[in-house]
Amino acid sequence: MIRLFDICIYIFNWGYAFLFFWILRTFLPLRRPLILKIAAFPFCSQIALMIIYSNDPVNLLGTLLGFTAYLIVFYRGAWIHKMTTLLIFYPALIAINYLTQDMGSRLFFSVTGASGESAEWNHQTLLISTAIYAVSNLFRLLFWSGTWIILKHYLRKATEHLTVRMWLIVDTLMLASFTAISTIICFMPEGPAIVYPICAASIFSSFGCIYLVSYIRNSMQTAYHAQELEMRQSYYEDRMHEEERVRRIYHDMKNHILVLSSRIGNGEETDRSVRNLQDQLSEYENYYHTGNDFLDIIIRDKSRAARARRIDFAASVNFSAGYFLDPLDISTIFGNALDNAIEASEKLPEEQRLITVKADRLRDMLLISVENNAEDDSDTSGEPSGGKKTSKKDSFLHGFGISNIRSAAEKYDGQCICRSDGGRFLLRVMLPIPEE
């Protein structure tokens, strides 16, 4: 009978380890090399199966360090995502492992009245011990199974579209749970009335934060889509007005030409009239056709903002291959890159202000580049050469533009490269185009 319980314990443990591993890889993507994907589960199982006791700083610290190293080695994504994963799942892992171990132990000693020396136990005591241990491991497996069923929809897309600032807010909330569970188990005397409620609160906080992250993401997506619709409406209304204005100009063009022809002897007045016509047509020429309606709006708005600041703006964009990008990510990449370029250009004399935007498909890659003149001691991310995150006074609200672009690129297994050389700044994003 003991042998049967041992087999059950083995199955329950590995089932739980696999569930914990699957939940993690759903929340945070694994690195692409096959050897790392294969090795990730055995390493995860060692962390998941760690036994936690009261007043046990060695195992607590060992689990923390092991979990941190495991996330760094086997998972891809920004550092903020990995830190959030640690702060969310470490308290839940510690709490549930401690609860199952401690409740099983208390139940065993209350039922059998056995001493703490296992060498003195008879066969019946060993059988009861193994049965209770199997039940506690079954409870742990059922707990994580329920967690997966309830949270799987939130886990899959929880990490999309959140900015670094929003992740920092979530991390700040989780830090309280992280500190509480570590402190109460490590330093407080044994006592279910104190430890168990804190463990339960830590578990609830961890999974509540997953829901919070998903809720923030959905709210952001709804707001962005509403903004997108508003931008589209404004864009097409402007286009209709400009089309009507240009039709009127062309309608009167013949008369303008006749008037100019009659003034051939007055060169200065003729030049002034020609410039007036060019100014009337220039705004109409600022509409770009990139192959993506949403990007047309962004390029239109940024080109207007640049020209309002007397910045030469040129765009050569063929974005028909960018069909796989979410509009929010298009906005993140182009919006941040162009905002940073405009900000850097404003610091220069007018004759040096220039922004060039290019995007096109090269084989199976979508290449995006934004290039601009910039001061030698800064770049368009707002990062001075001294290494500060931003040159602006409010460093918390600014300086995350490049990191947000990198996060958007990494979401599609792409790269973001920045280079500053001789007063020129180049931002390049390379995205693999998925097979249709």
Short mmCIF file of C-alpha atoms in Angstrom, two decimals:
data_model
loop_
_atom_site.label_atom_id
_atom_site.label_comp_id
_atom_site.label_asym_id
_atom_site.label_seq_id
_atom_site.Cartn_x
_atom_site.Cartn_y
_atom_site.Cartn_z
CA MET A 1 0.00 0.00 0.00
CA ILE A 2 2.87 2.36 0.82
CA ARG A 3 4.32 1.62 -2.62
CA LEU A 4 1.02 2.63 -4.26
CA PHE A 5 0.98 5.90 -2.34
CA ASP A 6 4.60 6.54 -3.39
CA ILE A 7 3.60 6.15 -7.04
CA CYS A 8 0.72 8.55 -6.54
CA ILE A 9 3.04 11.07 -4.89
CA TYR A 10 5.43 10.79 -7.85
CA ILE A 11 2.60 11.42 -10.34
CA PHE A 12 1.13 14.30 -8.31
CA ASN A 13 4.51 16.00 -7.93
CA TRP A 14 5.43 15.87 -11.60
CA GLY A 15 1.91 16.84 -12.62
CA TYR A 16 2.13 19.89 -10.38
CA ALA A 17 5.64 20.76 -11.64
CA PHE A 18 4.43 20.59 -15.25
CA LEU A 19 1.41 22.79 -14.48
CA PHE A 20 3.59 25.40 -12.79
CA PHE A 21 6.00 25.32 -15.74
CA TRP A 22 3.13 25.66 -18.22
CA ILE A 23 1.63 28.61 -16.35
CA LEU A 24 5.01 30.37 -16.36
CA ARG A 25 5.66 29.81 -20.07
CA THR A 26 2.15 31.07 -20.86
CA PHE A 27 2.80 34.28 -18.93
CA LEU A 28 6.36 34.77 -20.24
CA PRO A 29 7.72 33.27 -23.50
CA LEU A 30 10.62 30.82 -23.46
CA ARG A 31 13.84 31.52 -25.32
CA ARG A 32 13.89 30.17 -28.87
CA PRO A 33 16.86 27.72 -28.84
CA LEU A 34 15.48 24.17 -28.67
CA ILE A 35 18.02 23.02 -26.10
CA LEU A 36 16.86 25.73 -23.67
CA LYS A 37 13.21 24.83 -24.22
CA ILE A 38 13.98 21.18 -23.44
CA ALA A 39 16.07 22.00 -20.36
CA ALA A 40 13.57 24.53 -19.00
CA PHE A 41 11.15 21.99 -17.51
CA PRO A 42 13.66 19.93 -15.45
CA PHE A 43 15.08 23.12 -13.95
CA CYS A 44 11.60 24.47 -13.25
CA SER A 45 10.60 21.24 -11.49
CA GLN A 46 13.50 21.60 -9.03
CA ILE A 47 12.27 25.06 -8.06
CA ALA A 48 8.58 24.12 -7.96
CA LEU A 49 9.17 21.08 -5.72
CA MET A 50 11.26 22.93 -3.14
CA ILE A 51 9.99 22.14 0.39
CA ILE A 52 9.52 25.18 2.61
CA TYR A 53 9.49 25.03 6.42
CA SER A 54 8.97 27.66 9.10
CA ASN A 55 12.11 29.55 10.07
CA ASP A 56 13.84 28.22 6.96
CA PRO A 57 15.86 31.13 5.44
CA VAL A 58 18.14 28.78 3.47
CA ASN A 59 15.39 27.24 1.35
CA LEU A 60 13.59 30.58 1.03
CA LEU A 61 16.70 32.33 -0.24
CA GLY A 62 17.69 29.35 -2.37
CA THR A 63 14.29 29.28 -4.04
CA LEU A 64 14.44 33.03 -4.66
CA LEU A 65 17.90 32.92 -6.22
CA GLY A 66 17.11 29.80 -8.22
CA PHE A 67 13.85 31.25 -9.51
CA THR A 68 15.59 34.50 -10.51
CA ALA A 69 18.38 32.69 -12.36
CA TYR A 70 15.85 30.39 -14.04
CA LEU A 71 13.84 33.33 -15.43
CA ILE A 72 16.99 35.08 -16.68
CA VAL A 73 18.41 32.02 -18.43
CA PHE A 74 15.35 30.36 -19.93
CA TYR A 75 12.89 33.17 -20.68
CA ARG A 76 13.00 36.09 -23.07
CA GLY A 77 11.47 39.51 -22.61
CA ALA A 78 12.34 42.79 -20.95
CA TRP A 79 13.83 42.83 -17.46
CA ILE A 80 10.66 44.43 -16.11
CA HIS A 81 8.58 41.46 -17.30
CA LYS A 82 10.90 38.99 -15.58
CA MET A 83 10.89 40.99 -12.35
CA THR A 84 7.10 41.10 -12.41
CA THR A 85 6.96 37.33 -13.01
CA LEU A 86 9.18 36.78 -9.98
CA LEU A 87 7.16 39.11 -7.74
CA ILE A 88 3.85 37.51 -8.80
CA PHE A 89 4.69 33.81 -8.76
CA TYR A 90 7.33 33.53 -6.02
CA PRO A 91 4.93 34.42 -3.15
CA ALA A 92 2.28 32.02 -4.50
CA LEU A 93 4.84 29.23 -4.93
CA ILE A 94 6.25 29.70 -1.43
CA ALA A 95 2.83 30.04 0.19
CA ILE A 96 1.21 26.95 -1.34
CA ASN A 97 4.31 24.77 -0.78
CA TYR A 98 4.48 25.88 2.84
CA LEU A 99 0.74 25.40 3.46
CA THR A 100 0.57 21.89 2.01
CA GLN A 101 3.72 20.82 3.87
CA ASP A 102 2.73 22.39 7.20
CA MET A 103 -0.94 21.32 7.17
CA GLY A 104 0.02 17.75 6.26
CA SER A 105 2.58 17.65 9.05
CA ARG A 106 0.17 19.00 11.65
CA LEU A 107 -2.55 16.59 10.55
CA PHE A 108 -0.17 13.62 10.77
CA PHE A 109 1.05 14.37 14.29
CA SER A 110 -2.46 15.12 15.57
CA VAL A 111 -3.81 11.82 14.18
CA THR A 112 -0.93 9.52 15.15
CA GLY A 113 0.60 11.28 18.14
CA ALA A 114 3.95 10.05 16.82
CA SER A 115 7.27 11.50 17.84
CA GLY A 116 9.46 13.48 15.50
CA GLU A 117 11.89 10.55 15.06
CA SER A 118 10.83 8.60 11.97
CA ALA A 119 13.10 5.70 12.99
CA GLU A 120 10.65 4.91 15.83
CA TRP A 121 7.55 4.72 13.59
CA ASN A 122 5.86 1.39 12.92
CA HIS A 123 4.38 0.26 9.61
CA GLN A 124 0.95 1.80 10.30
CA THR A 125 2.49 5.16 11.17
CA LEU A 126 4.55 5.11 7.96
CA LEU A 127 1.41 4.25 5.98
CA ILE A 128 -0.53 7.15 7.50
CA SER A 129 2.41 9.52 6.90
CA THR A 130 2.67 8.48 3.23
CA ALA A 131 -1.11 8.71 2.73
CA ILE A 132 -1.30 12.22 4.22
CA TYR A 133 1.70 13.33 2.15
CA ALA A 134 0.00 11.98 -0.99
CA VAL A 135 -3.21 13.85 -0.14
CA SER A 136 -1.32 17.11 0.48
CA ASN A 137 0.42 16.76 -2.89
CA LEU A 138 -2.90 16.01 -4.55
CA PHE A 139 -4.30 19.19 -2.99
CA ARG A 140 -1.37 21.17 -4.38
CA LEU A 141 -1.94 19.67 -7.86
CA LEU A 142 -5.65 20.50 -7.72
CA PHE A 143 -4.87 24.04 -6.58
CA TRP A 144 -2.60 24.75 -9.55
CA SER A 145 -5.05 23.01 -11.90
CA GLY A 146 -7.79 25.36 -10.71
CA THR A 147 -5.38 28.29 -11.06
CA TRP A 148 -4.72 27.35 -14.69
CA ILE A 149 -8.42 26.94 -15.50
CA ILE A 150 -9.35 30.30 -13.95
CA LEU A 151 -6.41 32.38 -15.13
CA LYS A 152 -5.42 30.89 -18.51
CA HIS A 153 -7.33 33.55 -20.48
CA TYR A 154 -5.68 36.32 -18.47
CA LEU A 155 -2.20 34.80 -18.61
CA ARG A 156 -1.97 34.60 -22.40
CA LYS A 157 -2.24 38.32 -23.12
CA ALA A 158 -1.49 39.89 -19.76
CA THR A 159 1.98 41.11 -20.76
CA GLU A 160 0.96 42.85 -24.02
CA HIS A 161 0.97 46.61 -24.49
CA LEU A 162 1.79 47.64 -20.93
CA THR A 163 4.37 50.38 -20.57
CA VAL A 164 7.30 50.22 -18.16
CA ARG A 165 5.56 52.66 -15.81
CA MET A 166 2.50 50.42 -15.59
CA TRP A 167 4.68 47.39 -14.84
CA LEU A 168 6.40 49.36 -12.09
CA ILE A 169 3.01 50.13 -10.53
CA VAL A 170 2.11 46.41 -10.53
CA ASP A 171 5.52 45.53 -9.10
CA THR A 172 5.09 48.06 -6.31
CA LEU A 173 1.80 46.44 -5.33
CA MET A 174 3.30 42.95 -5.41
CA LEU A 175 6.30 43.97 -3.34
CA ALA A 176 4.12 44.05 -0.22
CA SER A 177 3.01 40.45 -0.73
CA PHE A 178 6.56 39.37 -1.61
CA THR A 179 7.97 40.92 1.57
CA ALA A 180 5.17 39.69 3.81
CA ILE A 181 5.36 36.01 2.84
CA SER A 182 9.17 35.94 3.02
CA THR A 183 9.29 37.63 6.40
CA ILE A 184 6.47 35.71 8.11
CA ILE A 185 7.83 32.28 7.15
CA CYS A 186 11.45 33.11 7.75
CA PHE A 187 11.32 35.00 11.05
CA MET A 188 7.94 34.52 12.76
CA PRO A 189 7.35 31.66 15.22
CA GLU A 190 5.24 28.75 14.05
CA GLY A 191 1.55 29.48 14.40
CA PRO A 192 -1.26 28.79 11.91
CA ALA A 193 -3.33 31.72 13.17
CA ILE A 194 -0.60 34.11 12.02
CA VAL A 195 1.06 32.42 9.05
CA TYR A 196 -1.91 30.83 7.26
CA PRO A 197 -3.91 34.06 6.69
CA ILE A 198 -0.81 35.81 5.33
CA CYS A 199 -0.11 32.88 3.00
CA ALA A 200 -3.71 32.98 1.75
CA ALA A 201 -3.50 36.76 1.27
CA SER A 202 -0.25 36.40 -0.67
CA ILE A 203 -1.80 33.84 -3.00
CA PHE A 204 -4.85 36.02 -3.52
CA SER A 205 -2.65 39.09 -4.17
CA SER A 206 -0.49 37.24 -6.68
CA PHE A 207 -3.36 36.02 -8.81
CA GLY A 208 -5.28 39.23 -8.28
CA CYS A 209 -2.35 41.08 -9.86
CA ILE A 210 -2.55 38.83 -12.92
CA TYR A 211 -6.18 39.87 -13.29
CA LEU A 212 -5.20 43.50 -12.68
CA VAL A 213 -2.54 43.37 -15.40
CA SER A 214 -5.03 41.83 -17.82
CA TYR A 215 -7.65 44.43 -16.90
CA ILE A 216 -5.21 47.30 -17.47
CA ARG A 217 -4.20 45.79 -20.80
CA ASN A 218 -7.82 45.44 -21.94
CA SER A 219 -8.60 48.98 -20.80
CA MET A 220 -5.61 50.31 -22.72
CA GLN A 221 -6.63 48.37 -25.81
CA THR A 222 -10.18 49.75 -25.63
CA ALA A 223 -8.84 53.28 -25.20
CA TYR A 224 -6.42 52.88 -28.09
CA HIS A 225 -9.11 51.51 -30.38
CA ALA A 226 -11.38 54.42 -29.47
CA GLN A 227 -8.51 56.79 -30.18
CA GLU A 228 -7.84 55.00 -33.45
CA LEU A 229 -11.44 55.45 -34.57
CA GLU A 230 -11.34 59.10 -33.59
CA MET A 231 -8.07 59.59 -35.48
CA ARG A 232 -9.47 57.86 -38.55
CA GLN A 233 -12.58 60.03 -38.51
CA SER A 234 -10.47 63.19 -38.16
CA TYR A 235 -8.12 62.01 -40.87
CA TYR A 236 -10.82 61.30 -43.43
CA GLU A 237 -12.64 64.52 -42.62
CA ASP A 238 -9.40 66.41 -43.27
CA ARG A 239 -8.88 64.50 -46.48
CA MET A 240 -12.36 65.42 -47.70
CA HIS A 241 -11.78 69.10 -46.92
CA GLU A 242 -8.39 69.06 -48.63
CA GLU A 243 -9.77 67.27 -51.69
CA GLU A 244 -12.50 69.87 -51.97
CA ARG A 245 -10.00 72.70 -51.53
CA VAL A 246 -7.63 71.29 -54.14
CA ARG A 247 -10.48 70.78 -56.60
CA ARG A 248 -11.32 74.45 -56.19
CA ILE A 249 -7.68 75.39 -56.74
CA TYR A 250 -7.44 73.30 -59.91
CA HIS A 251 -10.75 74.72 -61.06
CA ASP A 252 -9.28 78.19 -60.84
CA MET A 253 -5.84 77.15 -62.09
CA LYS A 254 -6.56 78.20 -65.65
CA ASN A 255 -7.45 81.71 -64.53
CA HIS A 256 -4.34 81.86 -62.35
CA ILE A 257 -2.16 80.87 -65.30
CA LEU A 258 -3.74 83.53 -67.49
CA VAL A 259 -3.11 86.16 -64.83
CA LEU A 260 0.51 85.05 -64.40
CA SER A 261 1.03 85.08 -68.14
CA SER A 262 -0.11 88.68 -68.30
CA ARG A 263 2.46 89.62 -65.66
CA ILE A 264 5.54 88.24 -67.30
CA GLY A 265 7.17 91.66 -67.08
CA ASN A 266 6.89 91.73 -63.29
CA GLY A 267 9.15 88.92 -62.08
CA GLU A 268 8.90 89.58 -58.35
CA GLU A 269 5.12 89.68 -58.35
CA THR A 270 5.00 86.55 -60.50
CA ASP A 271 7.31 84.67 -58.10
CA ARG A 272 5.15 85.70 -55.18
CA SER A 273 2.03 84.39 -56.92
CA VAL A 274 3.73 81.09 -57.74
CA ARG A 275 4.86 80.66 -54.13
CA ASN A 276 1.30 81.32 -52.98
CA LEU A 277 0.04 78.53 -55.22
CA GLN A 278 2.75 76.19 -53.95
CA ASP A 279 1.81 76.92 -50.35
CA GLN A 280 -1.84 76.15 -51.08
CA LEU A 281 -0.92 72.77 -52.58
CA SER A 282 1.81 71.80 -50.09
CA GLU A 283 -0.56 70.66 -47.33
CA TYR A 284 -2.33 68.35 -49.73
CA GLU A 285 1.01 66.79 -50.69
CA ASN A 286 1.67 65.95 -47.03
CA TYR A 287 -0.69 62.96 -47.14
CA TYR A 288 1.28 59.73 -47.23
CA HIS A 289 0.04 56.41 -48.56
CA THR A 290 1.95 53.69 -46.72
CA GLY A 291 -0.30 50.71 -47.37
CA ASN A 292 -1.59 50.84 -43.79
CA ASP A 293 -4.44 53.23 -42.96
CA PHE A 294 -3.46 53.59 -39.32
CA LEU A 295 0.17 54.36 -40.18
CA ASP A 296 -1.03 56.94 -42.75
CA ILE A 297 -2.64 58.83 -39.87
CA ILE A 298 0.47 58.66 -37.67
CA ILE A 299 2.81 59.82 -40.45
CA ARG A 300 0.39 62.62 -41.38
CA ASP A 301 0.18 63.90 -37.81
CA LYS A 302 3.93 63.66 -37.13
CA SER A 303 4.84 65.34 -40.42
CA ARG A 304 2.52 68.24 -39.53
CA ALA A 305 4.09 68.48 -36.07
CA ALA A 306 7.57 68.47 -37.63
CA ARG A 307 6.81 71.13 -40.23
CA ALA A 308 5.15 73.30 -37.58
CA ARG A 309 8.55 73.30 -35.85
CA ARG A 310 10.39 74.04 -39.13
CA ILE A 311 11.81 70.52 -39.39
CA ASP A 312 12.33 68.98 -42.84
CA PHE A 313 10.38 65.72 -42.86
CA ALA A 314 10.73 63.01 -45.52
CA ALA A 315 9.04 59.60 -45.54
CA SER A 316 9.41 56.67 -47.91
CA VAL A 317 7.22 53.98 -46.38
CA ASN A 318 5.81 50.83 -47.93
CA PHE A 319 4.07 49.14 -45.02
CA SER A 320 1.81 46.69 -46.82
CA ALA A 321 3.87 43.85 -45.29
CA GLY A 322 3.06 45.11 -41.78
CA TYR A 323 -0.38 43.50 -41.77
CA PHE A 324 0.57 41.29 -38.80
CA LEU A 325 1.26 44.22 -36.46
CA ASP A 326 -1.33 45.35 -33.96
CA PRO A 327 -2.23 49.05 -34.40
CA LEU A 328 -1.10 49.65 -30.81
CA ASP A 329 2.36 48.35 -31.63
CA ILE A 330 2.52 50.43 -34.83
CA SER A 331 1.69 53.45 -32.70
CA THR A 332 4.32 52.48 -30.12
CA ILE A 333 7.11 52.06 -32.69
CA PHE A 334 6.45 54.99 -35.01
CA GLY A 335 4.89 57.33 -32.43
CA ASN A 336 7.76 57.07 -29.94
CA ALA A 337 10.47 57.13 -32.62
CA LEU A 338 9.09 60.22 -34.36
CA ASP A 339 8.28 62.06 -31.12
CA ASN A 340 11.86 61.51 -29.96
CA ALA A 341 13.24 62.60 -33.35
CA ILE A 342 11.15 65.79 -33.35
CA GLU A 343 12.24 66.59 -29.80
CA ALA A 344 15.91 66.11 -30.69
CA SER A 345 15.58 68.18 -33.88
CA GLU A 346 14.08 71.14 -32.02
CA LYS A 347 17.36 71.57 -30.15
CA LEU A 348 19.24 72.23 -33.43
CA PRO A 349 19.48 75.30 -35.66
CA GLU A 350 16.74 75.33 -38.31
CA GLU A 351 19.11 74.55 -41.20
CA GLN A 352 20.15 71.28 -39.50
CA ARG A 353 16.68 69.97 -38.70
CA LEU A 354 15.94 66.86 -40.73
CA ILE A 355 13.98 63.64 -40.11
CA THR A 356 13.91 60.72 -42.55
CA VAL A 357 11.53 57.79 -42.15
CA LYS A 358 11.85 54.61 -44.22
CA ALA A 359 10.09 51.25 -44.09
CA ASP A 360 9.91 48.39 -46.56
CA ARG A 361 10.06 44.63 -46.87
CA LEU A 362 13.42 42.93 -47.45
CA ARG A 363 12.90 39.22 -48.12
CA ASP A 364 11.19 37.88 -44.99
CA MET A 365 11.96 40.92 -42.83
CA LEU A 366 10.15 44.21 -42.32
CA LEU A 367 12.72 46.98 -41.88
CA ILE A 368 11.89 50.32 -40.25
CA SER A 369 14.36 53.17 -39.83
CA VAL A 370 14.03 56.66 -38.40
CA GLU A 371 17.06 58.93 -38.84
CA ASN A 372 17.59 62.49 -37.70
CA ASN A 373 20.23 65.03 -36.87
CA ALA A 374 20.88 65.38 -33.16
CA GLU A 375 23.20 67.06 -30.71
CA ASP A 376 26.41 65.12 -30.19
CA ASP A 377 25.80 64.64 -26.44
CA SER A 378 22.28 63.19 -26.66
CA ASP A 379 20.08 60.91 -28.70
CA THR A 380 16.41 60.76 -29.52
CA SER A 381 15.60 58.53 -26.58
CA GLY A 382 16.41 61.44 -24.32
CA GLU A 383 19.42 59.53 -22.99
CA PRO A 384 22.52 61.68 -22.53
CA SER A 385 25.89 60.09 -23.11
CA GLY A 386 26.41 59.94 -19.36
CA GLY A 387 23.93 57.09 -19.14
CA LYS A 388 20.98 58.84 -17.52
CA LYS A 389 17.63 57.49 -18.65
CA THR A 390 16.39 60.91 -19.73
CA SER A 391 17.59 64.46 -20.00
CA LYS A 392 14.17 65.78 -18.98
CA LYS A 393 13.41 67.01 -15.49
CA ASP A 394 10.63 64.46 -14.97
CA SER A 395 12.68 61.31 -15.44
CA PHE A 396 9.85 59.03 -14.27
CA LEU A 397 7.43 60.14 -16.99
CA HIS A 398 10.00 60.28 -19.79
CA GLY A 399 12.90 58.25 -21.08
CA PHE A 400 11.02 55.00 -21.73
CA GLY A 401 10.41 55.59 -25.46
CA ILE A 402 13.20 53.35 -26.72
CA SER A 403 12.46 50.61 -24.16
CA ASN A 404 8.81 50.57 -25.23
CA ILE A 405 9.86 50.26 -28.88
CA ARG A 406 12.17 47.37 -27.95
CA SER A 407 9.36 45.64 -26.05
CA ALA A 408 7.02 46.00 -29.06
CA ALA A 409 9.72 44.57 -31.38
CA GLU A 410 10.51 41.66 -29.06
CA LYS A 411 6.82 40.76 -29.01
CA TYR A 412 7.22 39.79 -32.70
CA ASP A 413 10.70 38.24 -32.17
CA GLY A 414 12.26 41.36 -33.68
CA GLN A 415 15.09 43.69 -32.74
CA CYS A 416 15.51 47.40 -32.10
CA ILE A 417 18.96 48.90 -32.73
CA CYS A 418 19.99 52.47 -31.92
CA ARG A 419 23.16 54.15 -33.14
CA SER A 420 24.45 57.70 -32.69
CA ASP A 421 27.45 58.89 -34.69
CA GLY A 422 28.71 62.32 -35.61
CA GLY A 423 25.53 64.20 -34.86
CA ARG A 424 23.30 61.65 -36.60
CA PHE A 425 20.95 59.30 -34.78
CA LEU A 426 19.54 56.16 -36.37
CA LEU A 427 16.85 53.93 -34.92
CA ARG A 428 16.27 50.70 -36.80
CA VAL A 429 13.61 48.07 -36.10
CA MET A 430 13.77 44.65 -37.80
CA LEU A 431 10.71 42.40 -37.61
CA PRO A 432 10.41 38.91 -39.09
CA ILE A 433 7.31 38.60 -41.28
CA PRO A 434 5.27 35.52 -40.31
CA GLU A 435 4.30 33.02 -42.97
CA GLU A 436 0.80 33.66 -44.25
#
